[in-house]
CSV table of C-alpha atoms in Angstrom, one decimal:
chain,number,residue,atom,x,y,z
A,1,MET,CA,-40.2,115.3,-52.5
A,2,LYS,CA,-38.2,114.0,-55.4
A,3,LYS,CA,-35.1,115.9,-54.4
A,4,LYS,CA,-35.0,114.4,-51.0
A,5,SER,CA,-33.1,111.2,-51.8
A,6,LEU,CA,-30.1,113.1,-53.1
A,7,LEU,CA,-30.3,115.9,-50.6
A,8,THR,CA,-30.3,113.3,-47.8
A,9,ALA,CA,-27.2,111.7,-49.3
A,10,LEU,CA,-25.5,115.1,-49.6
A,11,VAL,CA,-26.3,116.6,-46.2
A,12,ALA,CA,-27.2,113.8,-43.8
A,13,THR,CA,-24.2,111.7,-44.9
A,14,GLY,CA,-22.0,114.7,-45.1
A,15,LEU,CA,-21.5,115.7,-48.8
A,16,VAL,CA,-18.8,113.1,-49.2
A,17,LEU,CA,-17.6,114.3,-52.6
A,18,THR,CA,-14.8,113.2,-54.9
A,19,ALA,CA,-11.9,114.9,-56.6
A,20,CYS,CA,-8.3,114.6,-57.7
A,21,GLY,CA,-6.3,117.6,-57.1
A,22,ASN,CA,-7.0,121.3,-57.5
A,23,ASN,CA,-7.7,122.6,-61.1
A,24,ASP,CA,-8.2,126.2,-60.0
A,25,ASN,CA,-5.7,127.5,-62.6
A,26,ASN,CA,-6.1,130.6,-64.8
A,27,GLU,CA,-8.0,130.6,-68.0
A,28,ALA,CA,-7.1,133.0,-70.8
A,29,VAL,CA,-8.4,135.8,-68.7
A,30,ASN,CA,-7.1,136.1,-65.1
A,31,GLU,CA,-9.9,135.1,-62.6
A,32,ASN,CA,-8.5,136.4,-59.3
A,33,ASN,CA,-9.2,133.5,-57.0
A,34,GLY,CA,-9.4,135.3,-53.7
A,35,ASN,CA,-9.2,139.0,-54.4
A,36,ASN,CA,-12.2,141.1,-55.3
A,37,ASN,CA,-11.2,143.6,-57.9
A,38,ASP,CA,-14.5,144.0,-59.8
A,39,PRO,CA,-15.6,147.4,-61.1
A,40,VAL,CA,-17.8,149.6,-59.0
A,41,GLU,CA,-21.4,150.5,-59.8
A,42,ASN,CA,-22.0,153.9,-58.2
A,43,ASN,CA,-25.7,154.4,-57.5
A,44,GLU,CA,-27.5,155.5,-54.4
A,45,PRO,CA,-26.5,153.8,-51.2
A,46,ASN,CA,-29.3,152.1,-49.2
A,47,GLU,CA,-28.4,149.4,-46.8
A,48,ASN,CA,-31.6,149.5,-44.7
A,49,GLU,CA,-32.8,147.0,-47.2
A,50,ASN,CA,-36.5,147.5,-46.4
A,51,ASP,CA,-37.6,145.1,-49.1
A,52,ASP,CA,-41.3,144.7,-50.1
A,53,ASN,CA,-41.6,142.0,-47.4
A,54,ASN,CA,-40.8,142.7,-43.8
A,55,GLU,CA,-38.0,140.5,-42.7
A,56,ASN,CA,-37.1,141.7,-39.2
A,57,ASN,CA,-35.1,138.5,-38.7
A,58,GLU,CA,-32.5,140.3,-36.7
A,59,ASN,CA,-34.6,140.4,-33.6
A,60,ASN,CA,-35.4,136.6,-33.6
A,61,GLU,CA,-34.0,134.4,-30.9
A,62,THR,CA,-32.0,131.9,-33.0
A,63,ALA,CA,-30.5,129.5,-30.6
A,64,ALA,CA,-30.0,126.0,-32.0
A,65,GLU,CA,-33.5,124.5,-31.5
A,66,PRO,CA,-35.0,121.7,-33.5
A,67,ALA,CA,-38.0,122.6,-35.6
A,68,GLU,CA,-41.2,121.6,-34.0
A,69,ASP,CA,-43.7,119.3,-35.7
A,70,GLY,CA,-41.7,119.3,-39.0
A,71,GLU,CA,-38.6,118.5,-40.9
A,72,TYR,CA,-37.9,122.1,-41.7
A,73,ASP,CA,-37.5,125.1,-39.4
A,74,ASN,CA,-40.5,127.4,-39.1
A,75,GLY,CA,-40.0,130.7,-40.9
A,76,SER,CA,-39.6,132.2,-44.3
A,77,TYR,CA,-37.6,130.7,-47.1
A,78,ARG,CA,-36.2,132.2,-50.3
A,79,GLY,CA,-35.0,130.6,-53.5
A,80,VAL,CA,-34.5,131.3,-57.2
A,81,TYR,CA,-34.6,129.7,-60.6
A,82,GLU,CA,-32.1,131.1,-63.2
A,83,ASP,CA,-31.5,130.4,-66.8
A,84,ARG,CA,-29.1,131.8,-69.3
A,85,GLY,CA,-27.9,134.5,-67.1
A,86,LEU,CA,-31.2,135.8,-65.8
A,87,GLU,CA,-33.3,135.1,-62.7
A,88,GLN,CA,-36.7,134.2,-64.0
A,89,VAL,CA,-38.4,133.1,-60.8
A,90,GLY,CA,-37.7,134.2,-57.2
A,91,VAL,CA,-40.0,132.9,-54.5
A,92,GLN,CA,-40.5,133.6,-50.8
A,93,PHE,CA,-42.7,131.3,-48.7
A,94,SER,CA,-43.3,130.6,-45.0
A,95,LEU,CA,-43.5,127.2,-43.3
A,96,GLU,CA,-45.1,126.2,-40.0
A,97,GLY,CA,-44.8,122.5,-39.1
A,98,ASP,CA,-43.9,121.9,-42.8
A,99,THR,CA,-47.1,123.5,-43.9
A,100,ILE,CA,-46.9,126.3,-46.4
A,101,THR,CA,-48.7,129.3,-44.8
A,102,GLU,CA,-47.6,132.1,-47.2
A,103,ALA,CA,-46.1,132.2,-50.7
A,104,SER,CA,-45.3,135.0,-53.1
A,105,PHE,CA,-43.0,135.9,-56.0
A,106,ARG,CA,-40.1,138.3,-55.5
A,107,GLN,CA,-39.2,137.9,-59.2
A,108,LEU,CA,-41.2,136.7,-62.2
A,109,ALA,CA,-39.7,137.4,-65.6
A,110,TYR,CA,-39.0,136.0,-69.0
A,111,GLY,CA,-37.6,137.3,-72.3
A,112,GLY,CA,-37.2,140.9,-71.0
A,113,ASP,CA,-40.7,141.1,-69.6
A,114,ASP,CA,-41.3,141.7,-65.9
A,115,TYR,CA,-44.5,139.7,-65.2
A,116,LEU,CA,-45.0,141.4,-61.8
A,117,ASP,CA,-45.1,144.8,-63.5
A,118,ALA,CA,-47.2,143.9,-66.5
A,119,GLU,CA,-50.0,146.1,-67.8
A,120,GLU,CA,-53.3,145.0,-66.5
A,121,GLY,CA,-55.3,143.1,-69.1
A,122,SER,CA,-52.2,142.2,-71.2
A,123,ALA,CA,-51.2,138.7,-72.1
A,124,ILE,CA,-48.2,138.9,-69.8
A,125,ASP,CA,-50.6,140.0,-67.0
A,126,ASP,CA,-52.7,136.9,-67.7
A,127,PHE,CA,-49.6,134.7,-67.4
A,128,ARG,CA,-48.8,136.5,-64.1
A,129,GLY,CA,-52.3,135.6,-62.8
A,130,GLN,CA,-51.8,132.0,-63.7
A,131,TYR,CA,-48.4,131.8,-62.1
A,132,GLU,CA,-49.7,133.3,-58.9
A,133,GLU,CA,-52.6,130.9,-58.9
A,134,ALA,CA,-50.2,128.0,-59.1
A,135,LEU,CA,-48.2,129.4,-56.2
A,136,GLU,CA,-51.2,130.2,-54.1
A,137,TYR,CA,-52.5,126.6,-54.6
A,138,LEU,CA,-49.7,125.5,-52.2
A,139,ILE,CA,-50.9,127.6,-49.3
A,140,GLY,CA,-52.2,125.4,-46.6
A,141,GLN,CA,-50.5,122.3,-48.0
A,142,SER,CA,-47.5,120.3,-47.0
A,143,VAL,CA,-44.1,121.1,-48.6
A,144,ASP,CA,-44.6,117.7,-50.3
A,145,ALA,CA,-47.3,119.3,-52.5
A,146,ILE,CA,-44.6,121.4,-54.2
A,147,ASP,CA,-44.3,118.5,-56.7
A,148,ASP,CA,-47.9,119.1,-57.8
A,149,LEU,CA,-46.5,122.1,-59.7
A,150,TYR,CA,-45.1,119.7,-62.3
A,151,GLU,CA,-48.7,119.4,-63.5
A,152,PRO,CA,-50.2,122.9,-63.1
A,153,GLY,CA,-53.0,122.2,-65.6
A,154,ASP,CA,-54.6,120.1,-62.8
A,155,PHE,CA,-55.5,123.2,-60.8
A,156,VAL,CA,-54.6,126.4,-62.8
A,157,GLU,CA,-57.5,127.8,-64.8
A,158,ASP,CA,-57.3,128.6,-68.5
A,159,VAL,CA,-57.3,132.4,-69.2
A,160,ASP,CA,-58.3,133.9,-72.6
A,161,GLY,CA,-57.2,130.8,-74.5
A,162,PHE,CA,-54.0,130.3,-72.5
A,163,SER,CA,-54.1,126.8,-70.9
A,164,GLY,CA,-53.1,126.5,-67.2
A,165,ALA,CA,-51.0,123.6,-68.3
A,166,THR,CA,-48.7,125.8,-70.4
A,167,ILE,CA,-47.1,127.8,-67.5
A,168,ARG,CA,-43.8,126.5,-66.4
A,169,GLY,CA,-44.6,125.1,-62.9
A,170,ASN,CA,-41.3,123.3,-63.0
A,171,LYS,CA,-39.5,126.7,-62.7
A,172,ILE,CA,-41.4,127.3,-59.5
A,173,VAL,CA,-40.5,123.8,-58.2
A,174,SER,CA,-36.8,124.5,-58.9
A,175,ALA,CA,-36.9,127.8,-57.0
A,176,MET,CA,-38.7,126.3,-54.0
A,177,ASN,CA,-36.3,123.4,-53.8
A,178,ASP,CA,-33.5,125.9,-53.9
A,179,ALA,CA,-35.0,127.7,-51.0
A,180,LEU,CA,-35.4,124.5,-48.9
A,181,ASN,CA,-31.8,123.5,-49.7
A,182,ARG,CA,-30.5,126.9,-48.4
A,183,GLY,CA,-32.4,126.6,-45.1
A,184,VAL,CA,-34.6,129.0,-43.4
A,185,TYR,CA,-34.1,132.7,-44.4
A,186,SER,CA,-36.0,134.4,-41.6
A,187,PRO,CA,-36.6,131.9,-38.7
A,188,ASP,CA,-39.6,132.1,-36.4
A,189,ASN,CA,-38.2,132.0,-32.8
A,190,GLY,CA,-35.5,129.5,-33.4
A,191,VAL,CA,-33.3,127.7,-36.0
A,192,SER,CA,-31.8,124.3,-36.0
A,193,ALA,CA,-28.0,124.0,-36.4
A,194,PRO,CA,-27.3,122.2,-39.7
A,195,ASP,CA,-25.7,118.8,-39.4
A,196,PHE,CA,-23.5,118.2,-42.5
A,197,GLY,CA,-21.6,115.2,-41.3
A,198,ASP,CA,-18.0,115.1,-42.4
A,199,LEU,CA,-17.4,117.5,-45.3
A,200,ASP,CA,-14.4,117.2,-47.6
A,201,ASP,CA,-11.4,119.4,-46.8
A,202,GLY,CA,-11.0,122.1,-49.4
A,203,THR,CA,-12.5,125.4,-50.6
A,204,TYR,CA,-16.3,126.0,-51.1
A,205,ARG,CA,-18.2,128.7,-53.0
A,206,GLY,CA,-21.8,129.7,-52.7
A,207,PHE,CA,-24.0,132.8,-53.4
A,208,TYR,CA,-27.2,134.5,-52.4
A,209,GLY,CA,-29.1,136.4,-55.1
A,210,ASP,CA,-32.4,138.3,-55.1
A,211,ARG,CA,-34.3,140.1,-57.9
A,212,ASN,CA,-31.8,139.3,-60.6
A,213,ASP,CA,-28.8,140.6,-58.5
A,214,MET,CA,-26.2,138.5,-56.9
A,215,GLN,CA,-25.8,140.2,-53.5
A,216,VAL,CA,-23.5,137.9,-51.6
A,217,GLY,CA,-20.8,135.6,-52.9
A,218,VAL,CA,-18.7,133.7,-50.4
A,219,GLN,CA,-15.6,131.5,-50.5
A,220,TYR,CA,-14.5,129.5,-47.4
A,221,SER,CA,-12.2,126.7,-46.6
A,222,LEU,CA,-12.8,123.7,-44.4
A,223,GLU,CA,-10.4,121.4,-42.6
A,224,GLY,CA,-12.0,118.7,-40.5
A,225,ASN,CA,-15.3,120.6,-40.8
A,226,GLU,CA,-13.6,123.7,-39.2
A,227,ILE,CA,-13.8,126.9,-41.2
A,228,THR,CA,-10.2,128.0,-41.6
A,229,GLU,CA,-10.6,130.8,-44.1
A,230,ALA,CA,-13.6,132.9,-45.3
A,231,SER,CA,-13.9,135.9,-47.6
A,232,PHE,CA,-16.4,137.6,-49.8
A,233,ARG,CA,-16.1,137.3,-53.5
A,234,HIS,CA,-19.1,139.6,-53.9
A,235,LEU,CA,-21.0,142.0,-51.6
A,236,TYR,CA,-23.5,144.2,-53.3
A,237,TYR,CA,-26.9,145.8,-52.8
A,238,SER,CA,-28.9,148.4,-54.7
A,239,GLY,CA,-26.2,149.3,-57.2
A,240,GLU,CA,-23.5,149.6,-54.5
A,241,ASP,CA,-20.4,147.4,-54.6
A,242,TYR,CA,-19.5,147.2,-50.9
A,243,LEU,CA,-16.1,145.7,-51.6
A,244,ASP,CA,-15.0,148.8,-53.4
A,245,ALA,CA,-16.7,151.4,-51.2
A,246,GLU,CA,-15.0,154.7,-50.4
A,247,GLU,CA,-13.1,154.4,-47.1
A,248,GLY,CA,-15.1,156.0,-44.3
A,249,SER,CA,-18.4,156.0,-46.2
A,250,ALA,CA,-21.5,154.4,-44.8
A,251,ILE,CA,-21.3,151.6,-47.3
A,252,ASP,CA,-17.7,151.0,-46.2
A,253,GLU,CA,-18.8,150.7,-42.6
A,254,PHE,CA,-21.4,148.2,-43.6
A,255,ARG,CA,-18.7,146.3,-45.4
A,256,VAL,CA,-16.7,146.2,-42.2
A,257,GLN,CA,-19.6,144.8,-40.3
A,258,TYR,CA,-20.3,142.1,-42.9
A,259,GLU,CA,-16.7,141.1,-42.9
A,260,GLU,CA,-16.7,141.0,-39.1
A,261,ALA,CA,-19.7,138.6,-39.3
A,262,LEU,CA,-17.9,136.3,-41.8
A,263,ASP,CA,-14.6,136.5,-39.9
A,264,TYR,CA,-16.4,135.4,-36.7
A,265,MET,CA,-17.0,132.0,-38.4
A,266,VAL,CA,-13.3,131.3,-38.9
A,267,GLY,CA,-12.2,128.7,-36.4
A,268,GLN,CA,-15.7,127.4,-35.9
A,269,SER,CA,-17.5,124.3,-37.2
A,270,ILE,CA,-19.4,124.6,-40.4
A,271,ASP,CA,-22.4,123.4,-38.4
A,272,SER,CA,-22.4,126.6,-36.4
A,273,ILE,CA,-23.3,128.9,-39.4
A,274,HIS,CA,-26.8,129.2,-38.0
A,275,GLN,CA,-25.4,131.9,-35.7
A,276,LEU,CA,-25.4,134.2,-38.7
A,277,HIS,CA,-29.1,134.6,-38.2
A,278,ASN,CA,-28.3,136.7,-35.1
A,279,PRO,CA,-25.3,138.9,-36.0
A,280,GLY,CA,-26.0,141.4,-33.3
A,281,ASP,CA,-24.5,138.9,-30.8
A,282,PHE,CA,-21.0,139.3,-32.3
A,283,VAL,CA,-20.9,142.2,-34.7
A,284,GLU,CA,-20.0,145.6,-33.2
A,285,ASP,CA,-22.0,148.7,-33.8
A,286,VAL,CA,-20.3,151.2,-36.1
A,287,ASP,CA,-21.2,155.0,-36.1
A,288,GLY,CA,-24.8,154.4,-35.1
A,289,PHE,CA,-25.3,151.3,-37.3
A,290,SER,CA,-26.2,148.4,-35.1
A,291,GLY,CA,-24.4,145.1,-35.8
A,292,ALA,CA,-27.9,143.5,-35.7
A,293,THR,CA,-29.1,145.3,-38.8
A,294,ILE,CA,-26.8,143.6,-41.3
A,295,ARG,CA,-28.3,140.7,-43.1
A,296,GLY,CA,-26.5,137.8,-41.7
A,297,ASN,CA,-29.2,135.5,-43.2
A,298,LYS,CA,-27.8,136.4,-46.7
A,299,ILE,CA,-24.4,135.2,-45.6
A,300,PHE,CA,-26.0,132.1,-44.1
A,301,SER,CA,-27.9,131.4,-47.4
A,302,ALA,CA,-24.7,131.7,-49.4
A,303,MET,CA,-22.7,129.5,-47.1
A,304,MET,CA,-25.4,126.8,-47.2
A,305,ASP,CA,-25.4,127.0,-51.0
A,306,GLY,CA,-21.7,126.4,-51.0
A,307,ALA,CA,-22.0,123.4,-48.7
A,308,VAL,CA,-24.7,121.6,-50.6
A,309,ARG,CA,-22.9,122.2,-53.9
A,310,GLY,CA,-19.9,120.3,-52.6
A,311,VAL,CA,-16.3,121.1,-52.4
A,312,TYR,CA,-15.2,123.6,-55.2
A,313,SER,CA,-11.4,123.0,-54.9
A,314,PRO,CA,-10.6,119.9,-52.8
A,315,ASP,CA,-7.4,119.6,-50.7
A,316,GLY,CA,-5.8,116.4,-52.1
A,317,ASP,CA,-7.6,113.3,-53.2
A,318,VAL,CA,-11.1,112.4,-52.0
A,319,THR,CA,-13.1,109.3,-52.5
A,320,ALA,CA,-16.2,109.1,-54.7
A,321,HIS,CA,-19.5,109.0,-52.8
A,322,ASP,CA,-22.5,107.0,-53.8
A,323,LEU,CA,-25.3,109.5,-54.6
A,324,GLY,CA,-27.9,106.8,-54.3
A,325,ASP,CA,-30.9,106.5,-56.6
A,326,VAL,CA,-31.3,109.6,-58.7
A,327,ALA,CA,-34.8,109.8,-60.3
A,328,ASP,CA,-35.0,109.6,-64.1
A,329,GLY,CA,-35.7,112.9,-65.7
A,330,THR,CA,-34.2,116.2,-67.0
A,331,TYR,CA,-32.2,118.4,-64.6
A,332,ARG,CA,-31.0,122.0,-64.8
A,333,GLY,CA,-28.4,123.9,-62.7
A,334,ASN,CA,-26.1,126.9,-62.7
A,335,TYR,CA,-22.8,128.2,-61.4
A,336,GLY,CA,-22.3,131.9,-60.9
A,337,ASP,CA,-19.6,134.2,-59.5
A,338,ARG,CA,-19.4,138.0,-59.0
A,339,ASN,CA,-22.9,138.7,-60.4
A,340,GLU,CA,-22.3,136.7,-63.5
A,341,MET,CA,-23.8,133.4,-64.4
A,342,GLN,CA,-20.9,131.5,-65.9
A,343,VAL,CA,-22.1,127.9,-66.4
A,344,GLY,CA,-25.6,126.6,-67.0
A,345,VAL,CA,-26.2,122.9,-67.7
A,346,GLN,CA,-29.0,120.7,-68.7
A,347,PHE,CA,-28.8,116.9,-68.7
A,348,SER,CA,-31.0,113.8,-68.3
A,349,VAL,CA,-30.6,110.8,-66.0
A,350,GLU,CA,-31.8,107.4,-67.1
A,351,ASN,CA,-31.3,104.3,-64.9
A,352,GLY,CA,-28.7,106.1,-62.9
A,353,GLU,CA,-26.6,107.2,-65.9
A,354,PHE,CA,-26.1,110.6,-67.5
A,355,THR,CA,-27.4,111.3,-71.0
A,356,GLU,CA,-28.2,114.3,-73.2
A,357,LEU,CA,-25.8,116.7,-71.5
A,358,ASN,CA,-25.4,120.2,-72.9
A,359,PHE,CA,-24.6,123.7,-71.9
A,360,ARG,CA,-27.4,126.3,-71.7
A,361,HIS,CA,-24.9,129.0,-70.8
A,362,LEU,CA,-21.1,129.2,-70.8
A,363,ALA,CA,-19.6,132.6,-70.3
A,364,TYR,CA,-16.8,134.4,-68.5
A,365,SER,CA,-16.1,138.1,-68.2
A,366,ASP,CA,-18.9,139.1,-70.6
A,367,GLU,CA,-17.6,136.6,-73.2
A,368,ASP,CA,-20.2,134.1,-74.5
A,369,TYR,CA,-18.2,131.0,-75.2
A,370,LEU,CA,-21.2,129.3,-76.9
A,371,ASP,CA,-21.2,132.1,-79.5
A,372,ALA,CA,-17.4,132.3,-80.0
A,373,GLU,CA,-15.9,132.7,-83.4
A,374,GLU,CA,-14.4,129.4,-84.7
A,375,GLY,CA,-10.7,129.5,-84.4
A,376,SER,CA,-10.6,132.0,-81.5
A,377,ALA,CA,-9.2,131.2,-78.1
A,378,ASN,CA,-12.7,131.3,-76.6
A,379,TYR,CA,-13.9,128.8,-79.2
A,380,ASP,CA,-11.1,126.4,-78.2
A,381,PHE,CA,-12.2,126.8,-74.6
A,382,MET,CA,-15.8,126.0,-75.6
A,383,VAL,CA,-14.6,122.8,-77.3
A,384,GLN,CA,-12.7,121.7,-74.2
A,385,TYR,CA,-15.6,122.5,-71.9
A,386,THR,CA,-18.0,120.6,-74.2
A,387,GLU,CA,-15.6,117.7,-74.2
A,388,ALA,CA,-15.6,117.6,-70.4
A,389,LEU,CA,-19.4,117.6,-70.3
A,390,GLU,CA,-19.8,115.0,-73.0
A,391,TYR,CA,-17.3,112.7,-71.2
A,392,LEU,CA,-20.1,112.0,-68.7
A,393,GLU,CA,-22.4,110.6,-71.4
A,394,GLY,CA,-23.5,107.1,-70.4
A,395,GLN,CA,-21.6,107.2,-67.1
A,396,PRO,CA,-23.2,106.7,-63.6
A,397,VAL,CA,-24.1,109.9,-61.8
A,398,ASP,CA,-21.3,109.4,-59.3
A,399,SER,CA,-18.8,110.1,-62.1
A,400,VAL,CA,-19.7,113.8,-61.8
A,401,TYR,CA,-16.8,114.1,-59.4
A,402,GLU,CA,-14.3,113.4,-62.1
A,403,LEU,CA,-14.9,116.9,-63.3
A,404,HIS,CA,-12.5,118.0,-60.6
A,405,SER,CA,-9.7,116.5,-62.7
A,406,PRO,CA,-10.5,117.4,-66.4
A,407,GLY,CA,-6.9,117.0,-67.5
A,408,ASP,CA,-7.5,113.2,-67.2
A,409,PHE,CA,-9.9,113.2,-70.2
A,410,VAL,CA,-9.9,116.6,-71.9
A,411,GLU,CA,-7.5,117.0,-74.8
A,412,ASP,CA,-5.1,119.9,-75.1
A,413,VAL,CA,-6.1,122.4,-77.8
A,414,ASP,CA,-3.6,124.8,-79.5
A,415,GLY,CA,-1.4,124.9,-76.4
A,416,PHE,CA,-4.2,125.1,-73.9
A,417,SER,CA,-4.0,122.2,-71.5
A,418,GLY,CA,-7.2,120.3,-70.8
A,419,ALA,CA,-6.3,120.6,-67.2
A,420,THR,CA,-6.7,124.3,-67.2
A,421,ILE,CA,-10.4,124.5,-67.8
A,422,ARG,CA,-12.6,124.9,-64.7
A,423,GLY,CA,-14.2,121.5,-64.4
A,424,ASN,CA,-15.2,122.5,-60.9
A,425,LYS,CA,-17.6,125.1,-62.3
A,426,ILE,CA,-19.3,122.4,-64.3
A,427,PHE,CA,-19.3,120.2,-61.2
A,428,SER,CA,-20.9,123.0,-59.1
A,429,ALA,CA,-23.6,123.6,-61.8
A,430,MET,CA,-24.4,119.9,-62.0
A,431,MET,CA,-24.6,119.4,-58.3
A,432,ASP,CA,-26.9,122.4,-58.2
A,433,ALA,CA,-29.1,120.7,-60.7
A,434,LEU,CA,-29.2,117.4,-58.8
A,435,ASN,CA,-30.0,119.2,-55.5
A,436,ARG,CA,-32.9,121.0,-57.1
A,437,GLY,CA,-34.5,117.8,-58.3
A,438,GLN,CA,-36.1,117.0,-61.7
A,439,TYR,CA,-36.8,119.9,-63.9
């Protein structure tokens, strides 16, 4: 697939990223770096999480075994495509020997319309049928066939005047590549231990989301590939904020188990995170709730996401890594935190250089920086963020790592230092885009 060249450079060679210093300083609003003080959403508790699809991954034997007859582990995968603060496409598919055996949408929405709940016979329902036809086309084919979705008109039928070529197959491609980058979600009788090579020392952030909700956000630190610290920035399900649960409640007990699972990883190699597929081996039962019932695979997905995005806050200076040949085309990616998409980018690559870079989304704490009033503090931040992104125009893709040190090229505005903007958020979004492959 077109994403493989970059993913191979990032994972097989160890995500050797670059940076200069740590720019995780405060913006105008305090962004508590390690503490989780978000407001609570009090709805009905329900941690059994019996989603529409049976997962039952807790009972799998998940020793580190190589996948048989394929590059990817056999089992189910989940990924999403988001844009401008909304999850538009969520996919789940199964692989056996790198052949797609099942595929379905967990989310399909646009412009406030839920395509999966559309009225039968409506135009939206017709679009749903075409999207499902595109996804079902892949069943029985190799994962390499995912790229066929760039040209859905070749196999999706026209419906009531709507051409099969008009559906956005590239959104499905993005979601499926996201799933592959995260690794197997529910393994079939075994999962391979990831081999990241030598990762940069520093702090990493990643998340797992489903059906337009960020459910797990993690932050962890690495030193010599050993996990030295790990915490949740977000832990949420079905309207319940687990990090702000009432002490002694069932939700609070689930929080304890999730934190026990994450704490278990501290002191271990990042390559050992596959153990999270079998949390019952190390998470204690609490008041009748088995440690095996928590969704360790969601933590695994979030930690994989953090690793493939690259170091968020590096410890000291690191050396730029050659990302190799990045295919010409347009790319889209996002950075989110605590159930809020904060940065969405779109850019093109031509002959190994960045061009046509812009923000599709730029927000923090419900403030839309792209719609800020001229002269306001948020407008000044928008100017600085835009300057950081435009700095990359005409530069080689390897220059993305310079975003870790925006003070070197972003001007001060009205007393706000160019060093205080979060260039690492732009970096994370751009790495997400490159990992997903061409849009």
